[in-house]
Amino acid sequence: MATERKLLWAPRAWLPGGWRENVLLEVGADGNWASITTDLSAAPDGAEVLAGPALPGLVDAHSHAFQRAFAGLAERRESAADDFWSWRDRMYGVALRIGPEALRAVAAQLALELLHGGYTQLVEFHYLQHRVDGRRYDDPLTMGWAIADGAAEAGIGLTLMPAIYERAGFRESTLRDDQRRFRAGADDVWAAARTIAASGRPMLDAGLVIHSLRAAAPQSIHRLRELAADFAGPIHVHVAEQTAEVDDCVAATGQRPIEWLAGQQVLDARWQLVHATHVVPAEVEAVAASGAGVVICPTTEANLGDGLTDVVGWLDQGVPIAIGSDSHVARDVLEELRWLEYGQRLTQRRRNVAAAPESGQPSTAARLFDRIVSGGGQAAGRSRWGLLAGARADLLVADPQSPALLGMPPSRCLDALVFSSPSAPWRDVMVAGSWVIREHAHPGRQAIATRFAQAVTDLWDGPA
Ligand code: ZN
C-alpha cells in the first residue's frame, strides 16, 4: 500500500525480544518498515517523535465478525442447561438474519474497536456465505466483501478466509436447515480464496478454512490440501474446542481431533489449530513437530465454558501461539493475555505460570507477547510481522499518561500494560505506515458507530 516515506523516533520500542532505547523507525513508500535502528544518540531532523513507548500492532487471528452483533446478548440462562451448543443455536438466530449491508456496518465497528484494542490485522474465519434462504449470491463473495469493506473503512488489515462447511456432524451427510447459509465445499473455498487473492484490494490477503473436522469430510480436507499445494497463505481449522466434539471424533475415527489431523500428514507451518483446547501431551508434541500453530481465544473460551488449553505445553514446545477474539465478547488484546495467564493461575494455584526464568524470561507478559507477535503474523499468513525491516509498518504508541504507566520503571512497562489492566492504553495506532488513530481518536468513529447501532437495532427489531 503506497504511503509517504517517513521517519519515526521512539524513546523506547518493543523489538523482538524486548525493549530497545532510542529507536528510529523508517517507513518505506510501500507501507512496510524500510529500516529500524536502535541506540541512536538523538532523533534526526524531520523524524516524528512518538509520544510514548512503541509496540508492534497485534493480529486478531480468529474472528467471526457477525458475532459482534451478538456480544452481550447471550448472558441470561433461560433453561436448565446453557452450554456451547445452546449458545450456538441462539447465535444462528443472528446468522440467519444479517445481510451484507448490516454485516458491513458491524464489521466496521468491530474493526474500529479492535484498532483501539491493539490489533492492526483481522483474520476472518468466514462461513456466513449465502443468502438468508441459503441460495447463493450472484457474487459468491458478497458477504466476504461486506467484511472487507467494513475493515477497509476502519483501516485495519484483513486476512479473509472462506470456510469448507458441508455437514452437521461426523455422521451426517449434509447440513441442518439452520446452517444453510454456510454450505461450501473444497472447490468453492479454493475458488473464493483465489478471487480474494486476485482482487487487488489494499491490505487484503486470502486464507483457507476447514470449519472443523465435524463439518468437513476427510475427502474434502484432502481435496483442499491438493488444490492448495502451492498456496502460501494460512489454513485454519476449529479443533478440540469442546469435549463433546473430541468424543464424537473418537467415536467416528478412533482418534482425538489433533491426533487424527497429525496422522493424516496434512499439517505444516501454514496450518493454525483454532482453540486446541482439549489436548494431550502427545498431540502438543505432534503439532510442534509439524510447524503448525495454535490460535487461542481466551475470553470467548471462557464465555462459552470451553475449558483451558495447555498453555505451558504450547509455550515449552515452541509452538507458535496467536490470539483470537472469536465471538468478540472482548476486543482488547491485553484482556486476552490476562485471561490466558489467569486461567492457568486459577487452576494451578500459582503465579506467573507462563514465565520462564530458567530460560532467561521472568516476565509473563514478555513471554506471551513475543510469542503472539510472531505467532499472529504466521496465523495471518504474513512472512514478517512486528517491528522489523520488511514487515508492514504497523505500530501502537502507548499513552505515557495511562494510569498503569505512571511512575512505572521503563523495564516494567509491558508487565504494567498487561497486568495493571489499563483502559484505553493506546494513544496512537499506525497501519501500513498511516495513522488510523491519533490521540485516542479515529476520524470515522461517529459515522461507523451510528451505522452499527442502526444495524443492530434492525437485527433485533426486524422480522425474524
Ligand atoms: Zn470460531
Short mmCIF file of C-alpha atoms and ligand atoms in Angstrom, two decimals:
data_model
loop_
_atom_site.label_atom_id
_atom_site.label_comp_id
_atom_site.label_asym_id
_atom_site.label_seq_id
_atom_site.Cartn_x
_atom_site.Cartn_y
_atom_site.Cartn_z
CA MET A 1 0.00 0.00 0.00
CA ALA A 2 1.61 3.22 -1.11
CA THR A 3 2.28 5.80 1.53
CA GLU A 4 4.73 8.61 2.03
CA ARG A 5 8.17 7.78 3.26
CA LYS A 6 8.55 8.91 6.86
CA LEU A 7 10.77 8.69 9.91
CA LEU A 8 9.54 7.97 13.43
CA TRP A 9 11.55 8.30 16.59
CA ALA A 10 10.61 6.25 19.64
CA PRO A 11 12.19 6.77 23.05
CA ARG A 12 11.57 3.07 23.57
CA ALA A 13 10.26 0.38 21.26
CA TRP A 14 9.44 -3.32 21.67
CA LEU A 15 11.58 -5.14 19.15
CA PRO A 16 11.68 -8.96 19.02
CA GLY A 17 12.93 -9.97 22.45
CA GLY A 18 12.32 -6.81 24.40
CA TRP A 19 12.58 -3.06 24.82
CA ARG A 20 15.23 -1.11 22.95
CA GLU A 21 16.05 2.55 23.53
CA ASN A 22 16.21 5.49 21.13
CA VAL A 23 14.80 3.73 18.11
CA LEU A 24 14.47 5.20 14.62
CA LEU A 25 11.76 3.57 12.52
CA GLU A 26 11.73 4.29 8.80
CA VAL A 27 8.50 3.72 6.87
CA GLY A 28 9.10 2.90 3.22
CA ALA A 29 6.94 4.03 0.32
CA ASP A 30 5.42 0.51 0.22
CA GLY A 31 3.97 0.89 3.73
CA ASN A 32 6.50 -1.54 5.23
CA TRP A 33 9.34 -0.85 7.62
CA ALA A 34 12.32 0.06 5.47
CA SER A 35 14.72 0.06 8.41
CA ILE A 36 14.76 0.05 12.20
CA THR A 37 17.80 1.37 14.02
CA THR A 38 18.36 1.28 17.76
CA ASP A 39 20.51 3.14 20.28
CA LEU A 40 20.87 6.36 18.32
CA SER A 41 22.02 9.34 20.30
CA ALA A 42 19.30 11.72 19.12
CA ALA A 43 16.29 11.98 16.83
CA PRO A 44 17.39 13.06 13.34
CA ASP A 45 15.90 16.15 11.75
CA GLY A 46 12.49 15.50 10.23
CA ALA A 47 11.66 12.50 12.38
CA GLU A 48 8.30 12.48 14.14
CA VAL A 49 8.87 11.94 17.85
CA LEU A 50 6.38 9.41 19.23
CA ALA A 51 4.55 10.37 22.40
CA GLY A 52 5.25 7.14 24.28
CA PRO A 53 6.64 3.62 24.10
CA ALA A 54 6.10 1.95 20.70
CA LEU A 55 4.94 -1.64 20.29
CA PRO A 56 4.05 -3.73 17.25
CA GLY A 57 0.40 -3.96 16.20
CA LEU A 58 -1.11 -7.35 17.02
CA VAL A 59 -3.01 -9.85 14.89
CA ASP A 60 -6.52 -10.85 15.88
CA ALA A 61 -6.14 -14.34 14.46
CA HIS A 62 -9.69 -15.61 14.81
CA SER A 63 -12.89 -13.70 14.11
CA HIS A 64 -16.49 -14.26 13.11
CA ALA A 65 -17.31 -10.61 12.50
CA PHE A 66 -21.10 -11.01 12.50
CA GLN A 67 -20.99 -12.28 16.08
CA ARG A 68 -20.07 -8.77 17.24
CA ALA A 69 -23.79 -8.03 16.80
CA PHE A 70 -24.50 -10.70 19.42
CA ALA A 71 -21.98 -9.74 22.12
CA GLY A 72 -23.76 -9.15 25.41
CA LEU A 73 -27.00 -10.69 24.22
CA ALA A 74 -26.43 -14.26 25.39
CA GLU A 75 -25.74 -13.60 29.04
CA ARG A 76 -29.01 -14.87 30.52
CA ARG A 77 -29.69 -18.53 31.23
CA GLU A 78 -33.18 -19.26 30.05
CA SER A 79 -33.32 -23.02 30.51
CA ALA A 80 -31.85 -25.62 32.85
CA ALA A 81 -28.74 -26.09 30.73
CA ASP A 82 -26.77 -23.40 28.95
CA ASP A 83 -23.62 -24.52 27.15
CA PHE A 84 -21.73 -24.04 23.91
CA TRP A 85 -24.38 -25.86 21.91
CA SER A 86 -27.36 -23.88 23.25
CA TRP A 87 -25.34 -20.67 22.70
CA ARG A 88 -24.69 -21.81 19.13
CA ASP A 89 -28.40 -22.27 18.45
CA ARG A 90 -29.04 -18.69 19.60
CA MET A 91 -26.06 -17.39 17.63
CA TYR A 92 -27.54 -18.99 14.49
CA GLY A 93 -30.52 -16.68 15.05
CA VAL A 94 -28.25 -13.75 14.18
CA ALA A 95 -26.57 -15.65 11.38
CA LEU A 96 -29.93 -16.25 9.73
CA ARG A 97 -30.93 -12.58 9.78
CA ILE A 98 -27.93 -10.48 8.85
CA GLY A 99 -27.48 -9.21 5.29
CA PRO A 100 -24.45 -7.68 3.58
CA GLU A 101 -25.23 -4.07 4.44
CA ALA A 102 -25.64 -4.78 8.15
CA LEU A 103 -22.60 -7.04 8.11
CA ARG A 104 -20.51 -4.24 6.66
CA ALA A 105 -21.69 -1.90 9.44
CA VAL A 106 -20.93 -4.50 12.11
CA ALA A 107 -17.52 -5.27 10.62
CA ALA A 108 -16.57 -1.58 10.52
CA GLN A 109 -17.47 -1.07 14.18
CA LEU A 110 -15.66 -4.28 15.12
CA ALA A 111 -12.55 -3.22 13.20
CA LEU A 112 -12.57 0.20 14.83
CA GLU A 113 -12.85 -1.34 18.30
CA LEU A 114 -10.08 -3.83 17.51
CA LEU A 115 -7.76 -0.99 16.43
CA HIS A 116 -8.39 0.70 19.79
CA GLY A 117 -7.74 -2.68 21.42
CA GLY A 118 -4.25 -3.09 19.94
CA TYR A 119 -4.98 -5.15 16.85
CA THR A 120 -3.96 -4.00 13.37
CA GLN A 121 -4.80 -7.16 11.41
CA LEU A 122 -8.03 -9.14 11.49
CA VAL A 123 -8.22 -12.77 10.40
CA GLU A 124 -11.79 -13.58 9.42
CA PHE A 125 -12.89 -17.21 9.54
CA HIS A 126 -15.69 -16.75 7.06
CA TYR A 127 -18.53 -19.23 6.84
CA LEU A 128 -21.61 -16.97 6.61
CA GLN A 129 -21.56 -17.07 2.83
CA HIS A 130 -25.03 -17.35 1.27
CA ARG A 131 -28.36 -15.56 1.28
CA VAL A 132 -30.70 -15.85 4.24
CA ASP A 133 -32.66 -18.56 2.44
CA GLY A 134 -29.47 -20.46 1.54
CA ARG A 135 -29.36 -19.51 -2.15
CA ARG A 136 -26.04 -18.25 -3.46
CA TYR A 137 -25.50 -14.59 -4.11
CA ASP A 138 -24.69 -13.73 -7.74
CA ASP A 139 -21.23 -12.88 -6.45
CA PRO A 140 -20.47 -15.73 -4.03
CA LEU A 141 -18.22 -13.39 -2.04
CA THR A 142 -20.93 -10.80 -1.37
CA MET A 143 -20.78 -11.36 2.40
CA GLY A 144 -16.98 -11.54 2.33
CA TRP A 145 -16.70 -8.23 0.51
CA ALA A 146 -19.02 -6.70 3.12
CA ILE A 147 -16.49 -7.64 5.80
CA ALA A 148 -13.62 -6.40 3.65
CA ASP A 149 -15.40 -3.07 3.07
CA GLY A 150 -16.02 -2.64 6.81
CA ALA A 151 -12.42 -3.48 7.65
CA ALA A 152 -11.12 -1.08 4.99
CA GLU A 153 -13.38 1.72 6.21
CA ALA A 154 -11.90 1.47 9.70
CA GLY A 155 -8.37 0.93 8.33
CA ILE A 156 -7.44 -2.50 9.71
CA GLY A 157 -5.67 -5.15 7.61
CA LEU A 158 -7.69 -8.25 6.78
CA THR A 159 -6.99 -11.90 6.03
CA LEU A 160 -10.29 -13.19 4.61
CA MET A 161 -10.63 -16.95 4.73
CA PRO A 162 -13.67 -18.74 3.27
CA ALA A 163 -14.61 -21.99 5.01
CA ILE A 164 -15.47 -25.52 3.98
CA TYR A 165 -18.75 -26.30 5.74
CA GLU A 166 -20.73 -29.22 4.39
CA ARG A 167 -22.21 -31.42 7.10
CA ALA A 168 -23.80 -31.08 10.53
CA GLY A 169 -21.69 -33.71 12.28
CA PHE A 170 -19.28 -36.60 11.92
CA ARG A 171 -22.09 -39.00 11.00
CA GLU A 172 -24.17 -36.55 8.92
CA SER A 173 -24.03 -36.24 5.16
CA THR A 174 -25.49 -32.74 4.95
CA LEU A 175 -26.24 -29.58 6.93
CA ARG A 176 -29.08 -28.69 9.27
CA ASP A 177 -31.59 -26.25 7.80
CA ASP A 178 -30.30 -23.50 10.12
CA GLN A 179 -26.81 -23.98 8.63
CA ARG A 180 -27.99 -23.35 5.06
CA ARG A 181 -26.04 -20.10 4.68
CA PHE A 182 -22.73 -21.90 5.33
CA ARG A 183 -22.60 -24.53 2.59
CA ALA A 184 -19.25 -24.69 0.76
CA GLY A 185 -17.01 -27.49 -0.43
CA ALA A 186 -13.28 -27.57 -1.08
CA ASP A 187 -13.54 -26.35 -4.68
CA ASP A 188 -15.83 -23.45 -3.68
CA VAL A 189 -13.42 -22.37 -0.99
CA TRP A 190 -10.41 -22.59 -3.24
CA ALA A 191 -12.14 -20.53 -5.94
CA ALA A 192 -13.18 -17.90 -3.40
CA ALA A 193 -9.68 -17.65 -1.94
CA ARG A 194 -8.21 -17.19 -5.42
CA THR A 195 -10.71 -14.42 -6.14
CA ILE A 196 -9.79 -12.67 -2.87
CA ALA A 197 -6.07 -13.00 -3.61
CA ALA A 198 -6.54 -11.57 -7.11
CA SER A 199 -8.81 -8.70 -6.02
CA GLY A 200 -6.01 -6.18 -5.76
CA ARG A 201 -7.64 -4.59 -2.71
CA PRO A 202 -5.09 -2.98 -0.41
CA MET A 203 -4.38 -4.71 2.90
CA LEU A 204 -6.44 -7.77 1.94
CA ASP A 205 -4.96 -11.27 2.00
CA ALA A 206 -6.56 -14.65 1.39
CA GLY A 207 -6.57 -17.77 3.51
CA LEU A 208 -8.38 -21.10 3.62
CA VAL A 209 -10.59 -22.61 6.30
CA ILE A 210 -11.89 -26.01 7.19
CA HIS A 211 -14.68 -25.21 9.62
CA SER A 212 -13.99 -28.27 11.78
CA LEU A 213 -13.50 -32.00 11.49
CA ARG A 214 -17.18 -32.46 12.27
CA ALA A 215 -18.25 -30.08 9.44
CA ALA A 216 -15.84 -31.23 6.68
CA ALA A 217 -15.48 -34.76 5.36
CA PRO A 218 -11.95 -36.25 5.24
CA GLN A 219 -12.00 -36.35 1.45
CA SER A 220 -12.76 -32.62 1.34
CA ILE A 221 -9.83 -31.88 3.65
CA HIS A 222 -7.53 -33.84 1.36
CA ARG A 223 -9.05 -32.23 -1.73
CA LEU A 224 -8.33 -28.76 -0.34
CA ARG A 225 -4.81 -29.81 0.52
CA GLU A 226 -4.24 -30.90 -3.08
CA LEU A 227 -5.69 -27.69 -4.51
CA ALA A 228 -3.60 -25.63 -2.11
CA ALA A 229 -0.34 -27.49 -2.66
CA ASP A 230 1.39 -24.29 -3.79
CA PHE A 231 -0.69 -21.86 -1.73
CA ALA A 232 1.43 -19.82 0.65
CA GLY A 233 -1.41 -18.41 2.76
CA PRO A 234 -2.74 -19.72 6.06
CA ILE A 235 -5.07 -22.69 6.56
CA HIS A 236 -7.21 -22.62 9.71
CA VAL A 237 -9.43 -25.20 11.38
CA HIS A 238 -11.52 -25.17 14.57
CA VAL A 239 -10.39 -28.13 16.61
CA ALA A 240 -10.98 -29.69 20.03
CA GLU A 241 -12.90 -26.72 21.45
CA GLN A 242 -15.50 -28.87 23.18
CA THR A 243 -15.17 -32.25 24.90
CA ALA A 244 -18.31 -33.45 23.08
CA GLU A 245 -16.55 -32.82 19.77
CA VAL A 246 -13.49 -34.75 20.92
CA ASP A 247 -15.73 -37.65 21.98
CA ASP A 248 -17.58 -37.60 18.64
CA CYS A 249 -14.28 -37.60 16.76
CA VAL A 250 -13.01 -40.57 18.76
CA ALA A 251 -16.29 -42.41 18.13
CA ALA A 252 -16.15 -41.69 14.38
CA THR A 253 -12.44 -42.12 13.69
CA GLY A 254 -10.92 -43.85 16.70
CA GLN A 255 -8.67 -40.84 17.23
CA ARG A 256 -8.76 -37.49 19.00
CA PRO A 257 -9.09 -34.48 16.60
CA ILE A 258 -5.49 -33.26 16.64
CA GLU A 259 -4.23 -36.84 16.73
CA TRP A 260 -6.31 -37.51 13.61
CA LEU A 261 -5.07 -34.39 11.81
CA ALA A 262 -1.46 -35.14 12.63
CA GLY A 263 -1.93 -38.72 11.44
CA GLN A 264 -3.23 -37.52 8.06
CA GLN A 265 0.16 -35.90 7.40
CA VAL A 266 -1.52 -32.65 6.39
CA LEU A 267 -0.16 -30.24 8.99
CA ASP A 268 2.61 -27.79 8.18
CA ALA A 269 3.55 -24.22 9.08
CA ARG A 270 0.55 -22.82 7.16
CA TRP A 271 -1.88 -24.58 9.49
CA GLN A 272 -3.44 -22.99 12.54
CA LEU A 273 -5.41 -25.06 15.02
CA VAL A 274 -8.05 -22.76 16.46
CA HIS A 275 -8.84 -23.30 20.16
CA ALA A 276 -6.93 -26.62 20.50
CA THR A 277 -8.45 -26.62 23.99
CA HIS A 278 -8.65 -30.30 24.87
CA VAL A 279 -5.26 -31.77 24.10
CA VAL A 280 -2.96 -34.44 25.48
CA PRO A 281 0.85 -34.07 25.55
CA ALA A 282 1.35 -36.33 22.53
CA GLU A 283 -0.86 -34.01 20.48
CA VAL A 284 1.12 -30.96 21.60
CA GLU A 285 4.30 -32.72 20.52
CA ALA A 286 2.79 -33.69 17.17
CA VAL A 287 1.77 -30.09 16.46
CA ALA A 288 5.23 -28.85 17.47
CA ALA A 289 6.86 -31.34 15.10
CA SER A 290 4.61 -30.22 12.21
CA GLY A 291 5.40 -26.48 12.46
CA ALA A 292 1.70 -25.62 12.77
CA GLY A 293 0.50 -23.00 15.23
CA VAL A 294 -2.43 -22.67 17.62
CA VAL A 295 -4.91 -19.82 17.94
CA ILE A 296 -6.24 -19.42 21.46
CA CYS A 297 -9.32 -17.28 22.13
CA PRO A 298 -9.28 -16.86 25.92
CA THR A 299 -12.29 -14.61 26.53
CA THR A 300 -14.56 -16.47 24.12
CA GLU A 301 -13.43 -19.83 25.50
CA ALA A 302 -14.23 -18.54 28.99
CA ASN A 303 -17.55 -17.07 27.87
CA LEU A 304 -18.59 -20.36 26.26
CA GLY A 305 -17.33 -22.59 29.05
CA ASP A 306 -15.00 -24.43 26.66
CA GLY A 307 -12.18 -25.23 29.08
CA LEU A 308 -8.50 -24.33 29.33
CA THR A 309 -5.77 -25.40 26.97
CA ASP A 310 -2.25 -26.50 27.90
CA VAL A 311 -0.64 -23.06 27.68
CA VAL A 312 2.63 -24.18 29.23
CA GLY A 313 2.79 -27.18 26.90
CA TRP A 314 2.45 -24.99 23.81
CA LEU A 315 4.96 -22.46 25.16
CA ASP A 316 7.57 -25.03 26.18
CA GLN A 317 7.30 -26.94 22.91
CA GLY A 318 7.93 -23.73 20.94
CA VAL A 319 4.58 -23.87 19.14
CA PRO A 320 3.53 -20.56 17.53
CA ILE A 321 0.64 -19.05 19.52
CA ALA A 322 -1.79 -16.45 18.24
CA ILE A 323 -4.73 -14.76 19.94
CA GLY A 324 -8.25 -14.53 18.53
CA SER A 325 -11.22 -12.55 19.77
CA ASP A 326 -13.54 -15.04 18.02
CA SER A 327 -17.09 -14.18 19.21
CA HIS A 328 -15.93 -10.65 20.18
CA VAL A 329 -17.14 -10.59 23.76
CA ALA A 330 -13.83 -8.71 24.20
CA ARG A 331 -11.97 -6.57 21.64
CA ASP A 332 -8.77 -5.94 23.58
CA VAL A 333 -5.62 -7.98 23.14
CA LEU A 334 -4.34 -7.16 26.63
CA GLU A 335 -7.52 -8.58 28.16
CA GLU A 336 -6.95 -11.78 26.17
CA LEU A 337 -3.40 -12.05 27.52
CA ARG A 338 -4.59 -11.60 31.09
CA TRP A 339 -7.19 -14.35 30.66
CA LEU A 340 -4.63 -16.61 29.04
CA GLU A 341 -2.47 -16.38 32.15
CA TYR A 342 -5.17 -16.08 34.81
CA GLY A 343 -6.92 -19.27 33.69
CA GLN A 344 -3.71 -21.13 34.41
CA ARG A 345 -3.18 -19.38 37.76
CA LEU A 346 -6.69 -20.25 38.91
CA THR A 347 -6.41 -23.93 38.09
CA GLN A 348 -2.78 -24.42 39.12
CA ARG A 349 -2.97 -22.13 42.19
CA ARG A 350 0.36 -20.49 41.46
CA ARG A 351 1.54 -17.27 39.80
CA ASN A 352 3.42 -16.28 36.62
CA VAL A 353 2.74 -19.64 35.03
CA ALA A 354 3.77 -18.55 31.53
CA ALA A 355 7.09 -17.02 32.64
CA ALA A 356 10.30 -18.96 32.05
CA PRO A 357 13.06 -17.61 34.34
CA GLU A 358 15.07 -20.79 33.72
CA SER A 359 15.48 -19.71 30.10
CA GLY A 360 16.02 -16.05 30.87
CA GLN A 361 12.46 -14.73 30.65
CA PRO A 362 10.99 -13.98 34.09
CA SER A 363 8.24 -11.72 32.66
CA THR A 364 4.96 -13.47 31.95
CA ALA A 365 3.80 -10.59 29.77
CA ALA A 366 7.02 -10.54 27.74
CA ARG A 367 7.00 -14.27 27.05
CA LEU A 368 3.37 -14.23 25.96
CA PHE A 369 3.66 -11.00 23.98
CA ASP A 370 6.70 -12.08 21.97
CA ARG A 371 5.04 -15.39 21.15
CA ILE A 372 1.80 -13.81 19.95
CA VAL A 373 3.55 -11.18 17.83
CA SER A 374 5.33 -13.82 15.75
CA GLY A 375 2.54 -16.41 16.04
CA GLY A 376 -0.05 -13.86 14.99
CA GLY A 377 1.93 -12.93 11.91
CA GLN A 378 2.18 -16.59 10.94
CA ALA A 379 -1.56 -17.08 11.55
CA ALA A 380 -2.32 -14.16 9.22
CA GLY A 381 -0.06 -15.59 6.55
CA ARG A 382 2.44 -12.76 6.73
CA SER A 383 6.04 -13.84 6.45
CA ARG A 384 7.30 -10.94 8.58
CA TRP A 385 5.41 -9.28 11.42
CA GLY A 386 6.40 -6.88 14.18
CA LEU A 387 8.93 -4.10 14.42
CA LEU A 388 11.43 -5.45 11.94
CA ALA A 389 12.53 -4.44 8.45
CA GLY A 390 10.25 -5.77 5.72
CA ALA A 391 7.19 -6.20 7.97
CA ARG A 392 4.18 -3.98 7.42
CA ALA A 393 4.61 -0.67 9.23
CA ASP A 394 2.07 -1.24 12.00
CA LEU A 395 2.60 0.39 15.36
CA LEU A 396 0.96 1.04 18.72
CA VAL A 397 2.01 4.00 20.82
CA ALA A 398 1.27 3.53 24.49
CA ASP A 399 -0.08 6.60 26.26
CA PRO A 400 2.50 7.61 28.84
CA GLN A 401 -0.35 9.27 30.76
CA SER A 402 -2.18 5.94 31.10
CA PRO A 403 -2.63 5.39 34.85
CA ALA A 404 -0.99 1.98 34.54
CA LEU A 405 2.26 3.58 33.31
CA LEU A 406 2.53 6.48 35.74
CA GLY A 407 5.82 6.19 37.60
CA MET A 408 6.50 2.77 36.13
CA PRO A 409 10.16 1.86 35.51
CA PRO A 410 10.65 1.56 31.74
CA SER A 411 11.67 -2.07 32.01
CA ARG A 412 8.30 -2.96 33.56
CA CYS A 413 6.06 -1.11 31.09
CA LEU A 414 4.90 -4.22 29.26
CA ASP A 415 4.12 -6.01 32.54
CA ALA A 416 2.05 -2.97 33.57
CA LEU A 417 0.31 -2.69 30.20
CA VAL A 418 -0.89 -6.29 30.51
CA PHE A 419 -1.44 -6.80 34.23
CA SER A 420 -2.23 -3.36 35.58
CA SER A 421 -5.36 -3.54 33.39
CA PRO A 422 -5.20 -0.10 31.80
CA SER A 423 -8.20 1.16 29.92
CA ALA A 424 -7.53 2.77 26.52
CA PRO A 425 -3.75 2.46 26.75
CA TRP A 426 -3.08 3.07 23.04
CA ARG A 427 -2.71 6.73 22.18
CA ASP A 428 -1.82 6.34 18.51
CA VAL A 429 -2.16 3.42 16.11
CA MET A 430 -0.48 3.10 12.71
CA VAL A 431 -1.35 0.60 9.97
CA ALA A 432 0.80 0.24 6.86
CA GLY A 433 2.57 3.50 7.54
CA SER A 434 -0.57 5.59 8.04
CA TRP A 435 -2.01 6.80 11.35
CA VAL A 436 -5.53 5.44 11.85
CA ILE A 437 -5.89 6.55 15.49
CA ARG A 438 -4.38 9.78 16.79
CA GLU A 439 -4.63 10.87 20.40
CA HIS A 440 -7.18 8.10 21.03
CA ALA A 441 -9.46 9.34 18.22
CA HIS A 442 -10.48 7.65 14.98
CA PRO A 443 -11.87 10.06 12.39
CA GLY A 444 -14.64 7.66 11.31
CA ARG A 445 -15.88 6.84 14.81
CA GLN A 446 -19.17 8.69 14.77
CA ALA A 447 -20.34 7.57 11.34
CA ILE A 448 -19.30 3.97 11.97
CA ALA A 449 -20.99 3.87 15.39
CA THR A 450 -24.23 5.34 14.04
CA ARG A 451 -24.50 2.76 11.27
CA PHE A 452 -23.59 -0.06 13.68
CA ALA A 453 -26.24 0.96 16.21
CA GLN A 454 -28.86 1.09 13.48
CA ALA A 455 -27.81 -2.29 12.08
CA VAL A 456 -28.02 -3.95 15.50
CA THR A 457 -31.37 -2.32 16.26
CA ASP A 458 -32.74 -3.52 12.94
CA LEU A 459 -31.40 -7.03 13.55
CA TRP A 460 -33.29 -7.34 16.81
CA ASP A 461 -36.42 -5.40 15.86
CA GLY A 462 -36.82 -6.58 12.30
CA PRO A 463 -38.80 -9.55 11.05
CA ALA A 464 -37.50 -12.96 12.07
ZN ZN B 1 -14.54 -19.70 15.75
#
